[in-house]
Coordinates of C-alpha atoms in Angstrom, one line a residue:
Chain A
X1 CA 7.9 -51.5 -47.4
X2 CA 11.0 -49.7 -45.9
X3 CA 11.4 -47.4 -49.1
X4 CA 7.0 -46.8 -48.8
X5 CA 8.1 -45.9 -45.1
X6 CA 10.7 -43.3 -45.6
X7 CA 8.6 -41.9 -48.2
X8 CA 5.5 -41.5 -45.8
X9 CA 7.9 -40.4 -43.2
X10 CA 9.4 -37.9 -45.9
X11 CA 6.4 -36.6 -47.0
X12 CA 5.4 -36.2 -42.8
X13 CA 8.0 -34.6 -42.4
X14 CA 7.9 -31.5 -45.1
X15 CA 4.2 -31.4 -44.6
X16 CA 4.9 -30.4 -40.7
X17 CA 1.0 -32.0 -40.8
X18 CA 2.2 -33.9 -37.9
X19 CA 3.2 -31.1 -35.5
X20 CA -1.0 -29.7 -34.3
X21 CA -1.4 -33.5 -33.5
X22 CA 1.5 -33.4 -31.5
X23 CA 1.3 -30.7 -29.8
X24 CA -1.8 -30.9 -28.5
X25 CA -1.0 -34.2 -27.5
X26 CA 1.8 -33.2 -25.7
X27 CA -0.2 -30.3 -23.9
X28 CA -2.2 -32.6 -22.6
X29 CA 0.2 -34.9 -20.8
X30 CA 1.2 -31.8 -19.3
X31 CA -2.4 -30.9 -17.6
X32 CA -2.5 -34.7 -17.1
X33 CA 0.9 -35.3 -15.0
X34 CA 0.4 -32.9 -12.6
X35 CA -0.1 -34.6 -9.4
X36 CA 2.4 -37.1 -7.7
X37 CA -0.1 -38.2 -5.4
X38 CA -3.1 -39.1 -7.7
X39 CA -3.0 -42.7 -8.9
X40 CA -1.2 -44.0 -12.3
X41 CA -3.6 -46.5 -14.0
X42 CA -6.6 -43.3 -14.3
X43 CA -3.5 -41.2 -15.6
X44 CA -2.8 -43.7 -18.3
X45 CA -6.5 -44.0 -19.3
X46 CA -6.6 -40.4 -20.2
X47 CA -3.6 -40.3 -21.9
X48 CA -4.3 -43.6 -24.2
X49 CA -7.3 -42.4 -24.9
X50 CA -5.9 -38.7 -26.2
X51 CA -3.6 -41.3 -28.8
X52 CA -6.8 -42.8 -29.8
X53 CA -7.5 -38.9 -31.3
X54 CA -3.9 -38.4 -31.7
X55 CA -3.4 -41.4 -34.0
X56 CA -6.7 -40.6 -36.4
X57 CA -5.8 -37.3 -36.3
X58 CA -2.4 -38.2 -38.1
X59 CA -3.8 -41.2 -40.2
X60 CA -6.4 -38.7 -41.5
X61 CA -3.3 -36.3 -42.4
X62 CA -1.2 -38.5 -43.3
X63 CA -3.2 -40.0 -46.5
X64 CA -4.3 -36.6 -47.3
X65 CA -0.8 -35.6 -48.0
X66 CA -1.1 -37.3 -51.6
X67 CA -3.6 -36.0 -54.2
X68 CA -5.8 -39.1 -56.2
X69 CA -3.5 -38.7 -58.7
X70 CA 0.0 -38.7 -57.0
X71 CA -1.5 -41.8 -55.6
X72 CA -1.7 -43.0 -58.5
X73 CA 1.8 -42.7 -59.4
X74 CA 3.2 -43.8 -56.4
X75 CA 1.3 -47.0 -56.8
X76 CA 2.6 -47.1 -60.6
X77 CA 5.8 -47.6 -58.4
X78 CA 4.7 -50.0 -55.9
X79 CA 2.0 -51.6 -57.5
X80 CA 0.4 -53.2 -54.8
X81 CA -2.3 -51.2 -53.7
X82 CA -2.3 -52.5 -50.5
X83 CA 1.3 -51.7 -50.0
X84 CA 0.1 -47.8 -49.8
X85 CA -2.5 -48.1 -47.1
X86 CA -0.5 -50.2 -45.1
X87 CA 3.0 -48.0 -44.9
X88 CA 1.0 -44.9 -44.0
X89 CA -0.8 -47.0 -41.3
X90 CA 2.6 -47.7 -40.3
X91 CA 4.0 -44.4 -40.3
X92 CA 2.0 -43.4 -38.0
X93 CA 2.1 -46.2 -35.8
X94 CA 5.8 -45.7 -35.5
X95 CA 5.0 -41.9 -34.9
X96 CA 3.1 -43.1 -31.9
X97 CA 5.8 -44.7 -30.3
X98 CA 7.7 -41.6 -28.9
X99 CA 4.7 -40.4 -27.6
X100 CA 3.3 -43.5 -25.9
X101 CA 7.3 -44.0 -24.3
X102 CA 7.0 -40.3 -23.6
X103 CA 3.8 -40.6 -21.4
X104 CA 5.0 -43.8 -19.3
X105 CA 8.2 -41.7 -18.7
X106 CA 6.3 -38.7 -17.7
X107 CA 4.3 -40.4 -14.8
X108 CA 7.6 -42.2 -14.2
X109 CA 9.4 -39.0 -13.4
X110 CA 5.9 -37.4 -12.2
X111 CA 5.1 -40.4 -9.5
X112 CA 8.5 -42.0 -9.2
X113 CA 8.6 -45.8 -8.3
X114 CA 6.6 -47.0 -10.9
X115 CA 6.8 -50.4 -10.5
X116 CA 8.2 -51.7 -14.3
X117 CA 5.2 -53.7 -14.7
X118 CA 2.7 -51.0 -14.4
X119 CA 4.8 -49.0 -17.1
X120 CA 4.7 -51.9 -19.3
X121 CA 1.2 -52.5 -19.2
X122 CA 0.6 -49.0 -19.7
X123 CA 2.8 -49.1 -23.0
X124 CA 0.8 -51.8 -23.9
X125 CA -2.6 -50.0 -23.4
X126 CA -0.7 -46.9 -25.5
X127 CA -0.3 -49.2 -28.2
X128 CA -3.9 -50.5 -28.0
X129 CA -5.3 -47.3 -28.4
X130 CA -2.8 -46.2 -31.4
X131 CA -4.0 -49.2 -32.7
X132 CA -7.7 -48.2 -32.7
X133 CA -7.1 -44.8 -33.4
X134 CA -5.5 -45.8 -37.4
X135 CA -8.3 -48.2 -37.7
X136 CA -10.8 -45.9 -37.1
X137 CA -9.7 -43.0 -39.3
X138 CA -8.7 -45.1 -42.2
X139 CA -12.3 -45.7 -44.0
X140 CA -13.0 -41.8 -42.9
X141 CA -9.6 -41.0 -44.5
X142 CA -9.8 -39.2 -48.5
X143 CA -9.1 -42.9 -49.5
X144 CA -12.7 -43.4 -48.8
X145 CA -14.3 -40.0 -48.4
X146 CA -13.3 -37.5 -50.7
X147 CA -14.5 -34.0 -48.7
X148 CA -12.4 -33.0 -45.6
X149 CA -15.6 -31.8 -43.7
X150 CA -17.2 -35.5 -43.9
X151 CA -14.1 -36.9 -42.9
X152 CA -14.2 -35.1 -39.8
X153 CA -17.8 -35.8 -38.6
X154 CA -17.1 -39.5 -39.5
X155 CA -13.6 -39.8 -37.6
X156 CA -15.5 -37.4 -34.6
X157 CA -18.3 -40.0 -34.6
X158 CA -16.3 -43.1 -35.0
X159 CA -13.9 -42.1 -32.5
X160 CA -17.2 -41.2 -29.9
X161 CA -18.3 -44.8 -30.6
X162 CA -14.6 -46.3 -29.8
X163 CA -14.1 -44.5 -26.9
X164 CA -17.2 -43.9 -25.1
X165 CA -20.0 -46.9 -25.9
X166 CA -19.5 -50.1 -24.0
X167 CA -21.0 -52.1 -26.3
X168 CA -17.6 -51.3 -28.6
X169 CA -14.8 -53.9 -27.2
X170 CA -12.0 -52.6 -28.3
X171 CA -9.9 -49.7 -26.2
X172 CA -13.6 -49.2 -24.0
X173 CA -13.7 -52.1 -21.2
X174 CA -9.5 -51.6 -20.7
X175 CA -9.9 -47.7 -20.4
X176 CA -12.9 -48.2 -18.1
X177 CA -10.5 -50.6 -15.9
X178 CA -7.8 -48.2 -16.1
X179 CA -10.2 -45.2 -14.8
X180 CA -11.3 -47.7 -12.0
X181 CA -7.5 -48.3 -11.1
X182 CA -7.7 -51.4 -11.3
X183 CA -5.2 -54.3 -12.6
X184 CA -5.7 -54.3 -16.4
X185 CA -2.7 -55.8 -17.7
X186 CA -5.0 -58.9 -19.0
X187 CA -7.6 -56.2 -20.4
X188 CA -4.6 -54.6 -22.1
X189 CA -3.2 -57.3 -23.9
X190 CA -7.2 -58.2 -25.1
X191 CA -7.3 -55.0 -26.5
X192 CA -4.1 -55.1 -28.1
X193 CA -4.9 -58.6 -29.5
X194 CA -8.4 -56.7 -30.8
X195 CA -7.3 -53.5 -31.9
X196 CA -4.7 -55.3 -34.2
X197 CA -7.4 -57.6 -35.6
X198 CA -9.4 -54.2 -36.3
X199 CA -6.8 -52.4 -37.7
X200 CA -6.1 -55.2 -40.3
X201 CA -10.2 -55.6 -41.4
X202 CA -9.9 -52.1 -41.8
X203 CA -6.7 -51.9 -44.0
X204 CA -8.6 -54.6 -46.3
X205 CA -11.5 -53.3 -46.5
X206 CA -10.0 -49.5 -47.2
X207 CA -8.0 -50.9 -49.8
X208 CA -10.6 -52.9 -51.8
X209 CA -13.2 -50.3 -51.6
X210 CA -10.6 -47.5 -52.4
X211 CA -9.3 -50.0 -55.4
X212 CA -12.6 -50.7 -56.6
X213 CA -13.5 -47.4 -56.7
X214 CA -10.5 -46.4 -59.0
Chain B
X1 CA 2.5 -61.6 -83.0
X2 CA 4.0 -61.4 -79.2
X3 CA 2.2 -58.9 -76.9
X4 CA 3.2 -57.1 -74.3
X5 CA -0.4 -56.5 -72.4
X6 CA -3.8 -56.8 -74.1
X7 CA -7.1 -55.6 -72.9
X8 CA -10.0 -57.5 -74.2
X9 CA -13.5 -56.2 -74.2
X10 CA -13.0 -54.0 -71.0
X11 CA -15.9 -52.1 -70.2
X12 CA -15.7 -49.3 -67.1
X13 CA -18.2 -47.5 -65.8
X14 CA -18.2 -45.4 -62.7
X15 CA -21.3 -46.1 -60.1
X16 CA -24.8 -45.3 -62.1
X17 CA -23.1 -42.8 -64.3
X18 CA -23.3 -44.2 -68.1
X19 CA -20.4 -46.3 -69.1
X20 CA -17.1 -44.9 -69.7
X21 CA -15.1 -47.8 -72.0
X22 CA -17.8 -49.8 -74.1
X23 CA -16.4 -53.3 -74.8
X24 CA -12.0 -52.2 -75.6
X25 CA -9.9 -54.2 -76.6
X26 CA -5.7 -53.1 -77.4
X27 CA -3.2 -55.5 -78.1
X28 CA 0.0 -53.4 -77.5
X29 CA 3.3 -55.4 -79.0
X30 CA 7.1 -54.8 -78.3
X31 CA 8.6 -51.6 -80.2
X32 CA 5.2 -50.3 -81.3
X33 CA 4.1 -46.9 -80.6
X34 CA 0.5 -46.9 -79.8
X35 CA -1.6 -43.4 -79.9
X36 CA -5.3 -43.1 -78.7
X37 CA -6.8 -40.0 -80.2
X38 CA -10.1 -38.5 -78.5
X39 CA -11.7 -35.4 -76.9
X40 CA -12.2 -34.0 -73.4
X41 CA -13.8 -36.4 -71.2
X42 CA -13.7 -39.6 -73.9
X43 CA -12.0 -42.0 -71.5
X44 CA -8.7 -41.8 -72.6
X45 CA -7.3 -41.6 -69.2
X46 CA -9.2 -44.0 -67.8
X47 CA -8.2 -46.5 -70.6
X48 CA -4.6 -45.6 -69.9
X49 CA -5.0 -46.2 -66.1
X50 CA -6.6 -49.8 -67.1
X51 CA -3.7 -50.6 -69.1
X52 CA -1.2 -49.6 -66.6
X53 CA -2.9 -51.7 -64.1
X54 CA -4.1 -48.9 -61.6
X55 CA -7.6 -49.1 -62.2
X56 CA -9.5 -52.2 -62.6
X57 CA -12.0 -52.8 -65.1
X58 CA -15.9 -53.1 -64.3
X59 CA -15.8 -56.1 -66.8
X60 CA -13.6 -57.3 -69.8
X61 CA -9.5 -59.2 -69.0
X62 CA -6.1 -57.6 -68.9
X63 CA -3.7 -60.0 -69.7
X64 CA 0.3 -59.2 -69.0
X65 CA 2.5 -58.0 -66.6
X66 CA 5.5 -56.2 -68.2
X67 CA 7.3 -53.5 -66.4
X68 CA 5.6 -50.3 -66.5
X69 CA 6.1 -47.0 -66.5
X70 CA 3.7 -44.1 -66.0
X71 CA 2.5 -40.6 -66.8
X72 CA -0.2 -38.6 -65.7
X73 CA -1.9 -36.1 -67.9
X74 CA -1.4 -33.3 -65.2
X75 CA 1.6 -34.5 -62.8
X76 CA 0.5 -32.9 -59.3
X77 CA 3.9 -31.7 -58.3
X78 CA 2.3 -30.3 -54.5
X79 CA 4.8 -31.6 -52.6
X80 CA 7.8 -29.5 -50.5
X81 CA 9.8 -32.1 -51.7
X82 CA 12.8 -31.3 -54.2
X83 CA 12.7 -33.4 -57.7
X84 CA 16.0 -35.6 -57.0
X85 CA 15.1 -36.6 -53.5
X86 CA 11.1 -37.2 -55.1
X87 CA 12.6 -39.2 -57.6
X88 CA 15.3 -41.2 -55.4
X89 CA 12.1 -42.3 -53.2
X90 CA 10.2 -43.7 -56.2
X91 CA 13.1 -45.5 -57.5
X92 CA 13.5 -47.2 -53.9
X93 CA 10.0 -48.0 -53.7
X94 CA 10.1 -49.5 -56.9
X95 CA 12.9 -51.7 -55.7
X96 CA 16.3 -50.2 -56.7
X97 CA 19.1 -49.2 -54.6
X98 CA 19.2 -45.9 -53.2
X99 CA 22.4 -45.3 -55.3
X100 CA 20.5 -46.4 -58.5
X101 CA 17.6 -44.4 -57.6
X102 CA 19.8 -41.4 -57.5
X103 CA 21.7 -42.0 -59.9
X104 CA 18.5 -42.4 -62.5
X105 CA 17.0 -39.7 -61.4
X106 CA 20.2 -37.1 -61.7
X107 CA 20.2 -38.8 -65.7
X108 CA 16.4 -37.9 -66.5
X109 CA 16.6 -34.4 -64.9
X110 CA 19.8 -33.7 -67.0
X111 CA 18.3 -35.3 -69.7
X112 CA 15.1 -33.6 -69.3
X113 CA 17.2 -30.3 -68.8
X114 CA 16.0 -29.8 -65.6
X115 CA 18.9 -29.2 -63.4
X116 CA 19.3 -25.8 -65.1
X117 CA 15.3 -24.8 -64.5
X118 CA 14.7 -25.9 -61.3
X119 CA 17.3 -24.4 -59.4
X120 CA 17.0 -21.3 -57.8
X121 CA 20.4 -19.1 -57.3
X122 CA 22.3 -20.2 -53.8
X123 CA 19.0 -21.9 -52.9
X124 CA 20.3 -25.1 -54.6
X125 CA 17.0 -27.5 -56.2
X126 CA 13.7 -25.7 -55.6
X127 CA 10.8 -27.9 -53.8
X128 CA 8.6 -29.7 -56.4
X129 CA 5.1 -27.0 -55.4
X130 CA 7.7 -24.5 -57.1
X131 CA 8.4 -25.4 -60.4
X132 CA 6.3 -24.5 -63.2
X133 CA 3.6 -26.7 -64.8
X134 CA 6.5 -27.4 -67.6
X135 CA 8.8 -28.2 -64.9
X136 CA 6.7 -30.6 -63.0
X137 CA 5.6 -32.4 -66.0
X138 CA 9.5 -32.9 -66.8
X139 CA 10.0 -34.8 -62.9
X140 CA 6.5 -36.7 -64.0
X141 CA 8.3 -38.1 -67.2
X142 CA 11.3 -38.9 -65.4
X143 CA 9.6 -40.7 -63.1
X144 CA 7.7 -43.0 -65.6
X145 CA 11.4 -43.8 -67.1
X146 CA 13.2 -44.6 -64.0
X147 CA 12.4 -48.5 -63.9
X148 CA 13.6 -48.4 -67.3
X149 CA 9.7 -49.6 -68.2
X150 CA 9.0 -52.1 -70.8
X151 CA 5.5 -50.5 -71.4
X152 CA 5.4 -47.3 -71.4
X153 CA 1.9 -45.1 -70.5
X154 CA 1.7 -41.3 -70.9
X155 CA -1.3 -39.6 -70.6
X156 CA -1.0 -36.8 -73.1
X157 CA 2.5 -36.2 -72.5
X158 CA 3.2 -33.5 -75.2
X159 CA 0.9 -31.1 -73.1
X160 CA 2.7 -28.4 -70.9
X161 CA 6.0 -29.5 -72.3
X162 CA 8.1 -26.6 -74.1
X163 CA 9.0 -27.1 -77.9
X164 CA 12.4 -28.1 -76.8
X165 CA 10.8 -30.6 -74.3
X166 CA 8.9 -32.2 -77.4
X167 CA 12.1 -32.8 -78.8
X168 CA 13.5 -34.5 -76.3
X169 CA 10.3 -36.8 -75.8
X170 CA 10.5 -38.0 -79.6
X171 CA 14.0 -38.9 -79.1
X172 CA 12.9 -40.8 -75.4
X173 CA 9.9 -42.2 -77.4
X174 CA 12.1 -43.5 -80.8
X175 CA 14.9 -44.7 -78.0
X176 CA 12.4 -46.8 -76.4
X177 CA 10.8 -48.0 -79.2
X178 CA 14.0 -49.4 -80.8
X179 CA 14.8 -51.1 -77.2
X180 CA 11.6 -52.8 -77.4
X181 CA 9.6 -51.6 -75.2
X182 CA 6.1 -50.9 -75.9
X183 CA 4.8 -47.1 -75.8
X184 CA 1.0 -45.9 -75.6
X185 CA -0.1 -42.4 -75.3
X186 CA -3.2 -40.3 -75.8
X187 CA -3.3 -37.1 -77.7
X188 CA -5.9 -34.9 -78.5
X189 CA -3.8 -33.6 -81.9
X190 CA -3.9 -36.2 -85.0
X191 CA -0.3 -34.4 -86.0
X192 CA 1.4 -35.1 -83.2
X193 CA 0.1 -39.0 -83.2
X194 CA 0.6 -39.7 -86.8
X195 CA 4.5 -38.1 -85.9
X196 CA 4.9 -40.0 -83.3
X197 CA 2.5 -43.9 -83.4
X198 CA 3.0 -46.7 -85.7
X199 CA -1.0 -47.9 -84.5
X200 CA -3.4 -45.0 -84.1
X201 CA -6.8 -45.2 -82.3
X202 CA -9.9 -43.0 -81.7
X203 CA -11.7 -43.2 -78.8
X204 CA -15.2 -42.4 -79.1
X205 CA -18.7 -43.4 -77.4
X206 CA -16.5 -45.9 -75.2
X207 CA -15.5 -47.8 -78.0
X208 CA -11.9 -47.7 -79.9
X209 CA -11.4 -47.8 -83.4
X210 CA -8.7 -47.5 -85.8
X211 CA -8.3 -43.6 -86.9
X212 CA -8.7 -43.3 -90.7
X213 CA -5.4 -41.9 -92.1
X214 CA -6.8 -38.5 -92.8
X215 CA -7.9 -38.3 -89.1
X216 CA -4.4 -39.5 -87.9
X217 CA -2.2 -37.5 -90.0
X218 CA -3.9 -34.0 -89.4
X219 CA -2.4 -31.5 -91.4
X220 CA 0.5 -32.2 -93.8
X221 CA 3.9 -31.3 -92.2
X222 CA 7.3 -30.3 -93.5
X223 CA 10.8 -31.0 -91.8
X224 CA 12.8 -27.7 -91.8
X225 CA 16.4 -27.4 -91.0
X226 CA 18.4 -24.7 -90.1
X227 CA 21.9 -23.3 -88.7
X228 CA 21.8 -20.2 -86.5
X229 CA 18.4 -20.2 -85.3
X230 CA 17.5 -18.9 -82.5
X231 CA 16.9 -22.3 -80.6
X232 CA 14.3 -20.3 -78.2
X233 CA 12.0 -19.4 -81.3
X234 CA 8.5 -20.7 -81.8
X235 CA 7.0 -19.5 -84.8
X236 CA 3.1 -20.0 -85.8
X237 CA 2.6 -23.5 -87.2
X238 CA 5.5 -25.2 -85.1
X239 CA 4.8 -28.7 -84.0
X240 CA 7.9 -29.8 -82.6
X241 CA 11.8 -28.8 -82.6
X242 CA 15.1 -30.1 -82.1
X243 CA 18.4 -28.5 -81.3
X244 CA 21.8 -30.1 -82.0
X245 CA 24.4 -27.5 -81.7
X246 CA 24.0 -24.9 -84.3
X247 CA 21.2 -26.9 -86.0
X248 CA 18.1 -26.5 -85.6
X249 CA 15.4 -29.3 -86.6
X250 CA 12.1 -27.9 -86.9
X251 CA 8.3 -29.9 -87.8
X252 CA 5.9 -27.0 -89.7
X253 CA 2.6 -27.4 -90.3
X254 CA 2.5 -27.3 -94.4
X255 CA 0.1 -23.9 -94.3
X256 CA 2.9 -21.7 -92.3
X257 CA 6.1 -23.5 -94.0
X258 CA 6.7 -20.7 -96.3
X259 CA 6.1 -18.1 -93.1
X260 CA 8.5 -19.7 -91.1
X261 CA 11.1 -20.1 -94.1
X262 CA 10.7 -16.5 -94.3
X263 CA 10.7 -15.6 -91.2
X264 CA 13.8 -17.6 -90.7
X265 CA 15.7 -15.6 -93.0
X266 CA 15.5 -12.4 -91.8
X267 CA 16.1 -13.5 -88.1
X268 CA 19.3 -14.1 -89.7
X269 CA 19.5 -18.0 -89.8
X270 CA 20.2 -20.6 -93.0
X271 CA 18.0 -22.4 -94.2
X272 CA 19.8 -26.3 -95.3
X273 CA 17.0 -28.5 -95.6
X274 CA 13.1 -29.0 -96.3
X275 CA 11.1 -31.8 -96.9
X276 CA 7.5 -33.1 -96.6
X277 CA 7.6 -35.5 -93.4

């Protein structure tokens, strides 16, 4: 799995796939963080939910970096087809990280006295969100759906549902308590606890479907 | 007889479009040199992607798991990446050491003649999106051959290669073969298969057959050697060559053997040797 992770990383990297992702991620922490006043947990919302985009955004690059048939070859190499899915769902979970610590740290250094546990729970409600954003754009990614232009209304209306409808418990309810500013440690480590369990369905599922499609 | 992998009555078909393998089976054995002859669009890569396990049958067994090594008819070299460091990542995610990985890869590319090709002045290696169709189809092979596979798959891997290419694939094909290992590859030209296979196959309607020997051998062919040839030369009727020094090795196609004797001659080379292959 290390060697399928510096190859995903690798082929990030010359791509330069991940930088429109990122910057308009970063853009937006900066019209976020801009009061010292205004309170952190409403912050945080906004910003985990922009990593929910963030992270389909790069999933959805991410496996589009290989044509079918490079796939192909690459899983002549690791055989398991599984194995393929999951390092590019790790990828970009790693790639999340720096963003998700660079957030906390901006409203640390926006707000100043953070309490510790505040910051951790809102690392914890990054990392639901990043999460939910892979899980989402896997089955929309060209593993599943071969035009780009489907792939973006499917990821546009999968993300809507995630983020926006109640009904959806998985980033929704602990966003909603974030936005209220109210304690949502608890709600974050739920939606952790989900988004995980989502992510792996979705990693199975991709895989069959994409295998049984071969 | 020992086999290496066997596919018994695999049948694939692809949603409600009409079957693509009709009932296939392929014993492949240890040091036999399989060829499956067909058209455009007969199924010959999708057998080939069945028998190297990257596609799964709608129906039918594969039985065997021996290492395996794979070409692509058309090897989609897109990436920024350079060949070496393309070729180090494969090896690692197949499960050697980076040092092995590297060291592999630098083998095939000289091997292949690469080094020389697909570097571009001071710029050092070129990425993989800039080398030519020849070029990538050289880092494909080397790829399939860096687990040192005992089954080897090539989807038509005589296609895009340059005659001197050809001759360096024989030699990787007989090599392998006398290791053991098991080779299959799909053609399109009965010459080059009945050069190259012990077992020839035609795929047809979804369903493989043994290829009569007319069909397998093609034309009749004639082993010409010379000393002083020009080893760039490709006359008409040229199916494959080999360069060893001053000698050149050359496979005619029996109805331009006396052109390219000719020819030969006045381009100032010797002629030492022909025979009917």
């Amino acid at each position: 799995m290390i060697a399928l992770l510096r190859y995903r990383f690798a082929l990030l990297g010359h791509s330069q796939r991940y930088l429109p992702p990122a910057l308009v991620y970063v853009a937006a922490l900066a019209a976020i963080y801009t009061d010292p006043t205004a309170p952190v947990p409403p912050e945080f919302a906004v910003s985990a939910g922009a990593l929910v985009v963030f992270a389909c955004w790069l999933t959805v690059a991410a496996l589009d970096l290989e044509d079918p048939v490079q796939r192909l070859v690459t899983l002549s190499h690791a055989r398991r087809p599984i194995a393929l899915v999951t390092s590019s769902a790790l990828a970009v979970l790693v790639a999340c990280v720096p963003l998700a610590l660079l957030s906390v740290g901006w409203a640390a250094w926006v707000h100043g006295g953070v309490p510790a546990s505040a910051l951790g729970a809102g690392l914890l409600a990054h990392l639901a969100c990043a999460l939910a954003g892979i899980g989402v754009a896997l089955p929309c990614s060209r593993l599943l759906v071969s035009r780009l232009g489907f792939t973006v209304a499917t990821a546009l209306g999968a993300l809507t549902l995630v983020l926006l409808v109640r009904q959806v418990p998985l980033v929704n309810p602990l966003l909603r308590a974030m936005g209220r500013d109210a304690e949502f440690t608890g709600q974050a480590v739920l939606a952790v606890a989900l988004s995980a369990s989502a992510l792996a369905v979705s990693l199975a599922v991709t895989s069959a479907v994409a295998a049984r499609r071969s | 007889m020992t086999t290496l992998l066997s596919l018994h009555e695999v049948r694939k078909r692809y949603g409600r479009e009409p079957g693509v393998l009709d009932g296939v089976s392929l014993d492949v054995a240890p040091g036999r040199v399989v060829c499956v002859l067909g058209g455009n669009g007969s199924g010959k890569s999708t057998l080939l992607r069945i028998l190297a396990g990257l596609a799964r049958p709608s129906s039918g067994t594969r039985v065997g798991t021996p290492r395996l090594g794979y070409l692509p008819d058309r090897f989609p070299a897109g990436q920024r990446m350079r060949a070496s460091a393309y070729l180090a990542h494969l090896g690692r995610i197949g499960g050697l050491s980076t040092v092995d990985s590297s060291t592999r890869a630098a083998y095939w590319l000289r091997r292949l003649d690469l080094v020389s090709t697909a570097t571009d002045g001071d710029k050092g290696e070129v990425a993989l999106r800039q080398l030519s169709k020849g070029n990538a189809q050289k880092v494909g092979l080397a790829q399939a051959l860096l687990h040192d596979p005992e089954l080897l798959v090539m989807d038509e891997p005589f296609s895009g290669l340059d005659r001197s290419a050809h001759g360096v694939l024989a030699e990787i094909i007989a090599e392998r073969r006398e290791r053991g290992a098991g080779i299959v590859f799909s053609e399109h030209r009965g010459d080059i298969a009945a050069e190259h296979a012990d077992e020839v196959y035609r795929l047809r309607d979804g369903r493989l057959r043994p290829a009569g020997n007319t069909e397998a051998k093609g034309d009749t062919c004639y082993r010409v050697v010379l000393v002083g040839a020009d080893p760039a030369w490709s006359p008409t009727g040229l199916i494959s060559v080999v360069t060893q020094g001053d000698r050149t090795e050359l496979m005619v196609r029996d109805t331009h053997c006396d052109a390219v004797l000719t020819q030969a001659l006045e381009r100032g080379a010797s002629v030492r040797e022909v025979m009917r292959a």
